[in-house]
Amino acid sequence: MTALVTIYNINKVYSKGQVKTHALHNISLSINKGEFISISGPSGCGKSTLLSILGLLDTPTNGSYQLANIDTHQLKVDQRSQVRNKHIGYVFQSFNLIDSLTVFENVALPLEHRGMPHADIKAAVEKQLSAVNMDGRLAHKPSQLSGGQQQRVAIARALVGNPDLLLVDEPTGNLDSQNGDAVMQLLKTLNENGATVIMVTHDERYSQMARRQIRLFDGKILVEHKEAVA
């Protein structure tokens, strides 16, 4: 099986004056299409840094990263943005919805950046909002939604462009346990329907819902566990 994601010897070093902080140390991973992976570990272990690099929001100090057979090291800034829009969906802990826009308008944004016809945008947005059970809230503003509902909208926005890779950063961090459980069940269902999901979480219970679990410590892979597929 051809890997969707291949990273090899990724290092990330932040410099501030004479002080250097090594956020990631020689991380290597191969991720196939259709996997559900959780990345966990204590604060400062490098899990969010790794997710940012996978999402092309940050660049490694050295090492290689291939996504869908694209060598991301060779990409210019505008090319990185294009690849991110086409291949990656990103769900943030803080939702990052635009308050002045409706649910429909928020979810439509990635497709508008592609210049898609309005009729195609409308069909795709309505389909994705239906998939996350938010099709009855198209005209609502984010302030009119609960935290769990806002996270569902954020997931719909991340998936509306049919990305190869769904990156999810602490999806339950701002939710109570009931809404957190509902969002995790949604992610599990999306994966069962074919989505490739990489999730950062601090919650061990949610981490174990993924078929492949990676734990980081001090910027290194401490342990990796993969369930057998029935």
PDB file of C-alpha atoms in Angstrom:
ATOM      1  CA  MET A   1       0.000   0.000   0.000  1.00  0.00           C
ATOM      2  CA  THR A   2       1.356   3.415  -0.985  1.00  0.00           C
ATOM      3  CA  ALA A   3       1.742   5.771   1.956  1.00  0.00           C
ATOM      4  CA  LEU A   4      -0.314   8.962   1.969  1.00  0.00           C
ATOM      5  CA  VAL A   5       2.136  10.642   4.361  1.00  0.00           C
ATOM      6  CA  THR A   6       5.833   9.936   4.755  1.00  0.00           C
ATOM      7  CA  ILE A   7       8.014  11.952   7.117  1.00  0.00           C
ATOM      8  CA  TYR A   8      11.641  11.069   7.662  1.00  0.00           C
ATOM      9  CA  ASN A   9      14.023  12.360  10.327  1.00  0.00           C
ATOM     10  CA  ILE A  10      11.963  15.490  11.003  1.00  0.00           C
ATOM     11  CA  ASN A  11      13.590  17.911  13.436  1.00  0.00           C
ATOM     12  CA  LYS A  12      12.245  21.230  14.656  1.00  0.00           C
ATOM     13  CA  VAL A  13      14.436  23.692  16.529  1.00  0.00           C
ATOM     14  CA  TYR A  14      13.205  27.064  17.782  1.00  0.00           C
ATOM     15  CA  SER A  15      15.837  29.721  18.428  1.00  0.00           C
ATOM     16  CA  LYS A  16      15.457  32.716  20.711  1.00  0.00           C
ATOM     17  CA  GLY A  17      18.690  34.614  21.115  1.00  0.00           C
ATOM     18  CA  GLN A  18      21.315  32.110  22.204  1.00  0.00           C
ATOM     19  CA  VAL A  19      18.708  29.637  23.442  1.00  0.00           C
ATOM     20  CA  LYS A  20      17.657  26.749  21.205  1.00  0.00           C
ATOM     21  CA  THR A  21      14.658  24.559  21.953  1.00  0.00           C
ATOM     22  CA  HIS A  22      14.413  21.185  20.222  1.00  0.00           C
ATOM     23  CA  ALA A  23      10.684  20.601  19.751  1.00  0.00           C
ATOM     24  CA  LEU A  24      11.031  17.474  17.582  1.00  0.00           C
ATOM     25  CA  HIS A  25      13.898  14.965  17.357  1.00  0.00           C
ATOM     26  CA  ASN A  26      14.279  12.720  14.296  1.00  0.00           C
ATOM     27  CA  ILE A  27      10.599  11.875  13.876  1.00  0.00           C
ATOM     28  CA  SER A  28       9.855   9.335  11.134  1.00  0.00           C
ATOM     29  CA  LEU A  29       6.351   8.111  10.266  1.00  0.00           C
ATOM     30  CA  SER A  30       4.530   6.470   7.390  1.00  0.00           C
ATOM     31  CA  ILE A  31       0.748   6.896   7.263  1.00  0.00           C
ATOM     32  CA  ASN A  32      -1.562   5.050   4.882  1.00  0.00           C
ATOM     33  CA  LYS A  33      -4.874   6.246   3.528  1.00  0.00           C
ATOM     34  CA  GLY A  34      -7.787   5.373   5.805  1.00  0.00           C
ATOM     35  CA  GLU A  35      -5.850   5.261   9.073  1.00  0.00           C
ATOM     36  CA  PHE A  36      -7.073   6.808  12.332  1.00  0.00           C
ATOM     37  CA  ILE A  37      -4.064   7.899  14.385  1.00  0.00           C
ATOM     38  CA  SER A  38      -3.922   9.596  17.768  1.00  0.00           C
ATOM     39  CA  ILE A  39      -0.880  11.533  18.944  1.00  0.00           C
ATOM     40  CA  SER A  40      -0.670  12.117  22.685  1.00  0.00           C
ATOM     41  CA  GLY A  41       1.821  13.128  25.336  1.00  0.00           C
ATOM     42  CA  PRO A  42       2.401  15.756  28.027  1.00  0.00           C
ATOM     43  CA  SER A  43       2.390  19.493  27.349  1.00  0.00           C
ATOM     44  CA  GLY A  44       5.505  20.555  25.486  1.00  0.00           C
ATOM     45  CA  CYS A  45       6.193  17.099  24.026  1.00  0.00           C
ATOM     46  CA  GLY A  46       5.934  18.353  20.436  1.00  0.00           C
ATOM     47  CA  LYS A  47       2.563  16.944  19.404  1.00  0.00           C
ATOM     48  CA  SER A  48       1.063  20.260  18.236  1.00  0.00           C
ATOM     49  CA  THR A  49       4.336  21.160  16.492  1.00  0.00           C
ATOM     50  CA  LEU A  50       4.194  17.878  14.591  1.00  0.00           C
ATOM     51  CA  LEU A  51       0.567  18.486  13.612  1.00  0.00           C
ATOM     52  CA  SER A  52       1.432  22.005  12.387  1.00  0.00           C
ATOM     53  CA  ILE A  53       4.190  20.591  10.179  1.00  0.00           C
ATOM     54  CA  LEU A  54       1.845  17.917   8.815  1.00  0.00           C
ATOM     55  CA  GLY A  55      -0.687  20.669   8.107  1.00  0.00           C
ATOM     56  CA  LEU A  56       1.897  22.819   6.272  1.00  0.00           C
ATOM     57  CA  LEU A  57       1.372  25.579   8.819  1.00  0.00           C
ATOM     58  CA  ASP A  58       5.013  25.246   9.894  1.00  0.00           C
ATOM     59  CA  THR A  59       8.197  23.892   8.339  1.00  0.00           C
ATOM     60  CA  PRO A  60      10.736  21.494   9.848  1.00  0.00           C
ATOM     61  CA  THR A  61      14.282  22.650  10.537  1.00  0.00           C
ATOM     62  CA  ASN A  62      15.407  19.604   8.570  1.00  0.00           C
ATOM     63  CA  GLY A  63      14.058  16.283   7.402  1.00  0.00           C
ATOM     64  CA  SER A  64      11.605  15.382   4.633  1.00  0.00           C
ATOM     65  CA  TYR A  65       7.814  15.347   4.371  1.00  0.00           C
ATOM     66  CA  GLN A  66       5.905  13.882   1.448  1.00  0.00           C
ATOM     67  CA  LEU A  67       2.126  14.237   1.198  1.00  0.00           C
ATOM     68  CA  ALA A  68       0.240  12.474  -1.602  1.00  0.00           C
ATOM     69  CA  ASN A  69       3.553  12.046  -3.476  1.00  0.00           C
ATOM     70  CA  ILE A  70       4.319  15.769  -3.175  1.00  0.00           C
ATOM     71  CA  ASP A  71       7.718  16.753  -1.762  1.00  0.00           C
ATOM     72  CA  THR A  72       6.626  19.606   0.491  1.00  0.00           C
ATOM     73  CA  HIS A  73      10.200  20.824   1.044  1.00  0.00           C
ATOM     74  CA  GLN A  74      10.282  22.122  -2.527  1.00  0.00           C
ATOM     75  CA  LEU A  75       7.083  24.175  -2.235  1.00  0.00           C
ATOM     76  CA  LYS A  76       7.005  27.967  -2.222  1.00  0.00           C
ATOM     77  CA  VAL A  77       4.652  29.804   0.150  1.00  0.00           C
ATOM     78  CA  ASP A  78       1.795  30.133  -2.362  1.00  0.00           C
ATOM     79  CA  GLN A  79       2.226  26.508  -3.425  1.00  0.00           C
ATOM     80  CA  ARG A  80       2.033  25.364   0.192  1.00  0.00           C
ATOM     81  CA  SER A  81      -1.259  27.219   0.537  1.00  0.00           C
ATOM     82  CA  GLN A  82      -2.631  25.550  -2.599  1.00  0.00           C
ATOM     83  CA  VAL A  83      -1.567  22.080  -1.452  1.00  0.00           C
ATOM     84  CA  ARG A  84      -3.036  22.708   2.002  1.00  0.00           C
ATOM     85  CA  ASN A  85      -6.369  23.821   0.516  1.00  0.00           C
ATOM     86  CA  LYS A  86      -6.604  20.790  -1.766  1.00  0.00           C
ATOM     87  CA  HIS A  87      -5.176  17.993   0.357  1.00  0.00           C
ATOM     88  CA  ILE A  88      -5.591  18.940   4.042  1.00  0.00           C
ATOM     89  CA  GLY A  89      -8.527  19.645   6.326  1.00  0.00           C
ATOM     90  CA  TYR A  90      -7.641  21.167   9.704  1.00  0.00           C
ATOM     91  CA  VAL A  91      -9.836  21.217  12.813  1.00  0.00           C
ATOM     92  CA  PHE A  92      -8.647  23.556  15.569  1.00  0.00           C
ATOM     93  CA  GLN A  93      -9.357  23.291  19.285  1.00  0.00           C
ATOM     94  CA  SER A  94     -10.768  26.834  19.310  1.00  0.00           C
ATOM     95  CA  PHE A  95     -12.970  26.089  16.238  1.00  0.00           C
ATOM     96  CA  ASN A  96     -11.697  29.223  14.375  1.00  0.00           C
ATOM     97  CA  LEU A  97     -15.114  29.998  12.921  1.00  0.00           C
ATOM     98  CA  ILE A  98     -15.701  33.550  11.667  1.00  0.00           C
ATOM     99  CA  ASP A  99     -18.309  35.164  13.915  1.00  0.00           C
ATOM    100  CA  SER A 100     -19.734  37.476  11.235  1.00  0.00           C
ATOM    101  CA  LEU A 101     -20.454  34.607   8.833  1.00  0.00           C
ATOM    102  CA  THR A 102     -23.260  32.063   8.922  1.00  0.00           C
ATOM    103  CA  VAL A 103     -22.670  28.341   9.301  1.00  0.00           C
ATOM    104  CA  PHE A 104     -23.115  27.924   5.546  1.00  0.00           C
ATOM    105  CA  GLU A 105     -20.667  30.732   4.751  1.00  0.00           C
ATOM    106  CA  ASN A 106     -18.034  29.389   7.153  1.00  0.00           C
ATOM    107  CA  VAL A 107     -18.132  25.925   5.620  1.00  0.00           C
ATOM    108  CA  ALA A 108     -18.112  27.334   2.075  1.00  0.00           C
ATOM    109  CA  LEU A 109     -14.870  29.311   2.544  1.00  0.00           C
ATOM    110  CA  PRO A 110     -12.377  26.612   1.405  1.00  0.00           C
ATOM    111  CA  LEU A 111     -14.373  26.035  -1.784  1.00  0.00           C
ATOM    112  CA  GLU A 112     -14.666  29.744  -2.523  1.00  0.00           C
ATOM    113  CA  HIS A 113     -10.875  29.967  -2.365  1.00  0.00           C
ATOM    114  CA  ARG A 114     -10.795  27.318  -5.104  1.00  0.00           C
ATOM    115  CA  GLY A 115     -13.122  29.393  -7.285  1.00  0.00           C
ATOM    116  CA  MET A 116     -15.788  26.703  -7.527  1.00  0.00           C
ATOM    117  CA  PRO A 117     -19.182  27.555  -9.079  1.00  0.00           C
ATOM    118  CA  HIS A 118     -21.801  28.609  -6.531  1.00  0.00           C
ATOM    119  CA  ALA A 119     -24.119  25.700  -7.341  1.00  0.00           C
ATOM    120  CA  ASP A 120     -21.324  23.205  -6.663  1.00  0.00           C
ATOM    121  CA  ILE A 121     -20.409  24.978  -3.422  1.00  0.00           C
ATOM    122  CA  LYS A 122     -24.029  24.910  -2.253  1.00  0.00           C
ATOM    123  CA  ALA A 123     -24.374  21.187  -2.934  1.00  0.00           C
ATOM    124  CA  ALA A 124     -21.073  20.311  -1.235  1.00  0.00           C
ATOM    125  CA  VAL A 125     -21.737  22.456   1.849  1.00  0.00           C
ATOM    126  CA  GLU A 126     -25.248  21.121   2.364  1.00  0.00           C
ATOM    127  CA  LYS A 127     -24.023  17.534   1.949  1.00  0.00           C
ATOM    128  CA  GLN A 128     -21.239  17.965   4.494  1.00  0.00           C
ATOM    129  CA  LEU A 129     -23.402  19.768   7.049  1.00  0.00           C
ATOM    130  CA  SER A 130     -25.933  16.960   6.741  1.00  0.00           C
ATOM    131  CA  ALA A 131     -23.141  14.437   7.405  1.00  0.00           C
ATOM    132  CA  VAL A 132     -22.373  16.122  10.752  1.00  0.00           C
ATOM    133  CA  ASN A 133     -26.080  16.631  11.605  1.00  0.00           C
ATOM    134  CA  MET A 134     -25.914  20.418  11.272  1.00  0.00           C
ATOM    135  CA  ASP A 135     -28.053  20.853   8.154  1.00  0.00           C
ATOM    136  CA  GLY A 136     -30.742  22.572  10.209  1.00  0.00           C
ATOM    137  CA  ARG A 137     -28.404  25.409  11.227  1.00  0.00           C
ATOM    138  CA  LEU A 138     -27.252  26.792   7.860  1.00  0.00           C
ATOM    139  CA  ALA A 139     -28.272  30.392   8.593  1.00  0.00           C
ATOM    140  CA  HIS A 140     -27.093  30.471  12.216  1.00  0.00           C
ATOM    141  CA  LYS A 141     -24.067  32.447  13.368  1.00  0.00           C
ATOM    142  CA  PRO A 142     -21.414  30.734  15.527  1.00  0.00           C
ATOM    143  CA  SER A 143     -22.567  32.691  18.586  1.00  0.00           C
ATOM    144  CA  GLN A 144     -25.951  30.966  18.302  1.00  0.00           C
ATOM    145  CA  LEU A 145     -24.413  27.494  18.574  1.00  0.00           C
ATOM    146  CA  SER A 146     -23.171  25.377  21.457  1.00  0.00           C
ATOM    147  CA  GLY A 147     -19.513  24.379  21.653  1.00  0.00           C
ATOM    148  CA  GLY A 148     -20.291  20.915  20.345  1.00  0.00           C
ATOM    149  CA  GLN A 149     -22.254  22.349  17.430  1.00  0.00           C
ATOM    150  CA  GLN A 150     -19.430  24.761  16.583  1.00  0.00           C
ATOM    151  CA  GLN A 151     -16.971  21.865  16.524  1.00  0.00           C
ATOM    152  CA  ARG A 152     -19.247  19.955  14.154  1.00  0.00           C
ATOM    153  CA  VAL A 153     -19.316  22.967  11.837  1.00  0.00           C
ATOM    154  CA  ALA A 154     -15.519  23.189  12.025  1.00  0.00           C
ATOM    155  CA  ILE A 155     -15.275  19.509  11.066  1.00  0.00           C
ATOM    156  CA  ALA A 156     -17.665  20.068   8.142  1.00  0.00           C
ATOM    157  CA  ARG A 157     -15.517  22.986   6.948  1.00  0.00           C
ATOM    158  CA  ALA A 158     -12.397  20.818   7.150  1.00  0.00           C
ATOM    159  CA  LEU A 159     -14.013  18.021   5.131  1.00  0.00           C
ATOM    160  CA  VAL A 160     -15.996  19.977   2.543  1.00  0.00           C
ATOM    161  CA  GLY A 161     -13.154  19.974   0.019  1.00  0.00           C
ATOM    162  CA  ASN A 162     -12.693  16.186   0.259  1.00  0.00           C
ATOM    163  CA  PRO A 163      -9.129  16.423   1.606  1.00  0.00           C
ATOM    164  CA  ASP A 164      -6.780  13.457   1.662  1.00  0.00           C
ATOM    165  CA  LEU A 165      -5.892  14.141   5.282  1.00  0.00           C
ATOM    166  CA  LEU A 166      -7.944  15.384   8.249  1.00  0.00           C
ATOM    167  CA  LEU A 167      -5.829  16.895  11.047  1.00  0.00           C
ATOM    168  CA  VAL A 168      -7.594  17.424  14.359  1.00  0.00           C
ATOM    169  CA  ASP A 169      -5.997  19.398  17.206  1.00  0.00           C
ATOM    170  CA  GLU A 170      -7.494  18.681  20.663  1.00  0.00           C
ATOM    171  CA  PRO A 171     -11.068  18.370  19.296  1.00  0.00           C
ATOM    172  CA  THR A 172     -12.596  17.903  22.757  1.00  0.00           C
ATOM    173  CA  GLY A 173     -10.427  20.391  24.656  1.00  0.00           C
ATOM    174  CA  ASN A 174     -13.127  23.067  24.882  1.00  0.00           C
ATOM    175  CA  LEU A 175     -16.084  20.698  25.260  1.00  0.00           C
ATOM    176  CA  ASP A 176     -17.839  18.984  28.143  1.00  0.00           C
ATOM    177  CA  SER A 177     -17.730  15.185  28.271  1.00  0.00           C
ATOM    178  CA  GLN A 178     -21.081  14.684  26.531  1.00  0.00           C
ATOM    179  CA  ASN A 179     -20.196  16.893  23.568  1.00  0.00           C
ATOM    180  CA  GLY A 180     -16.661  15.497  23.553  1.00  0.00           C
ATOM    181  CA  ASP A 181     -17.976  11.945  23.279  1.00  0.00           C
ATOM    182  CA  ALA A 182     -20.295  12.987  20.429  1.00  0.00           C
ATOM    183  CA  VAL A 183     -17.466  14.636  18.476  1.00  0.00           C
ATOM    184  CA  MET A 184     -15.230  11.595  18.954  1.00  0.00           C
ATOM    185  CA  GLN A 185     -17.973   9.286  17.720  1.00  0.00           C
ATOM    186  CA  LEU A 186     -18.345  11.527  14.668  1.00  0.00           C
ATOM    187  CA  LEU A 187     -14.604  11.315  13.939  1.00  0.00           C
ATOM    188  CA  LYS A 188     -14.731   7.532  14.315  1.00  0.00           C
ATOM    189  CA  THR A 189     -17.655   7.312  11.889  1.00  0.00           C
ATOM    190  CA  LEU A 190     -15.901   9.575   9.377  1.00  0.00           C
ATOM    191  CA  ASN A 191     -12.850   7.312   9.542  1.00  0.00           C
ATOM    192  CA  GLU A 192     -14.978   4.202   9.061  1.00  0.00           C
ATOM    193  CA  ASN A 193     -16.347   5.897   5.936  1.00  0.00           C
ATOM    194  CA  GLY A 194     -12.835   6.359   4.548  1.00  0.00           C
ATOM    195  CA  ALA A 195     -11.411   9.568   6.038  1.00  0.00           C
ATOM    196  CA  THR A 196      -7.736   9.553   7.077  1.00  0.00           C
ATOM    197  CA  VAL A 197      -7.609  11.145  10.526  1.00  0.00           C
ATOM    198  CA  ILE A 198      -4.637  12.288  12.607  1.00  0.00           C
ATOM    199  CA  MET A 199      -5.716  13.608  15.993  1.00  0.00           C
ATOM    200  CA  VAL A 200      -3.745  15.279  18.762  1.00  0.00           C
ATOM    201  CA  THR A 201      -5.303  14.752  22.186  1.00  0.00           C
ATOM    202  CA  HIS A 202      -4.353  14.938  25.856  1.00  0.00           C
ATOM    203  CA  ASP A 203      -7.232  12.612  26.798  1.00  0.00           C
ATOM    204  CA  GLU A 204      -6.096   8.985  27.126  1.00  0.00           C
ATOM    205  CA  ARG A 205      -9.638   7.659  26.754  1.00  0.00           C
ATOM    206  CA  TYR A 206     -10.088   9.378  23.405  1.00  0.00           C
ATOM    207  CA  SER A 207      -6.579   8.464  22.303  1.00  0.00           C
ATOM    208  CA  GLN A 208      -7.464   4.789  22.627  1.00  0.00           C
ATOM    209  CA  MET A 209     -10.362   5.192  20.179  1.00  0.00           C
ATOM    210  CA  ALA A 210      -7.808   5.436  17.357  1.00  0.00           C
ATOM    211  CA  ARG A 211      -6.532   2.232  15.744  1.00  0.00           C
ATOM    212  CA  ARG A 212      -2.959   3.514  15.868  1.00  0.00           C
ATOM    213  CA  GLN A 213      -1.697   5.370  18.920  1.00  0.00           C
ATOM    214  CA  ILE A 214       1.542   7.338  19.069  1.00  0.00           C
ATOM    215  CA  ARG A 215       2.884   8.839  22.276  1.00  0.00           C
ATOM    216  CA  LEU A 216       5.491  11.585  22.216  1.00  0.00           C
ATOM    217  CA  PHE A 217       7.844  12.613  24.996  1.00  0.00           C
ATOM    218  CA  ASP A 218      10.426  15.402  24.726  1.00  0.00           C
ATOM    219  CA  GLY A 219       9.954  15.593  20.964  1.00  0.00           C
ATOM    220  CA  LYS A 220      10.548  11.884  20.361  1.00  0.00           C
ATOM    221  CA  ILE A 221       8.266   8.932  19.693  1.00  0.00           C
ATOM    222  CA  LEU A 222       8.206   7.150  23.044  1.00  0.00           C
ATOM    223  CA  VAL A 223       5.861   4.318  22.135  1.00  0.00           C
ATOM    224  CA  GLU A 224       3.570   3.309  19.295  1.00  0.00           C
ATOM    225  CA  HIS A 225       0.663   0.883  19.430  1.00  0.00           C
ATOM    226  CA  LYS A 226      -1.344  -0.382  16.483  1.00  0.00           C
ATOM    227  CA  GLU A 227      -4.477  -2.484  16.787  1.00  0.00           C
ATOM    228  CA  ALA A 228      -4.929  -5.465  14.516  1.00  0.00           C
ATOM    229  CA  VAL A 229      -7.598  -4.885  11.890  1.00  0.00           C
ATOM    230  CA  ALA A 230     -10.367  -7.458  12.198  1.00  0.00           C
TER     231      ALA A 230
END
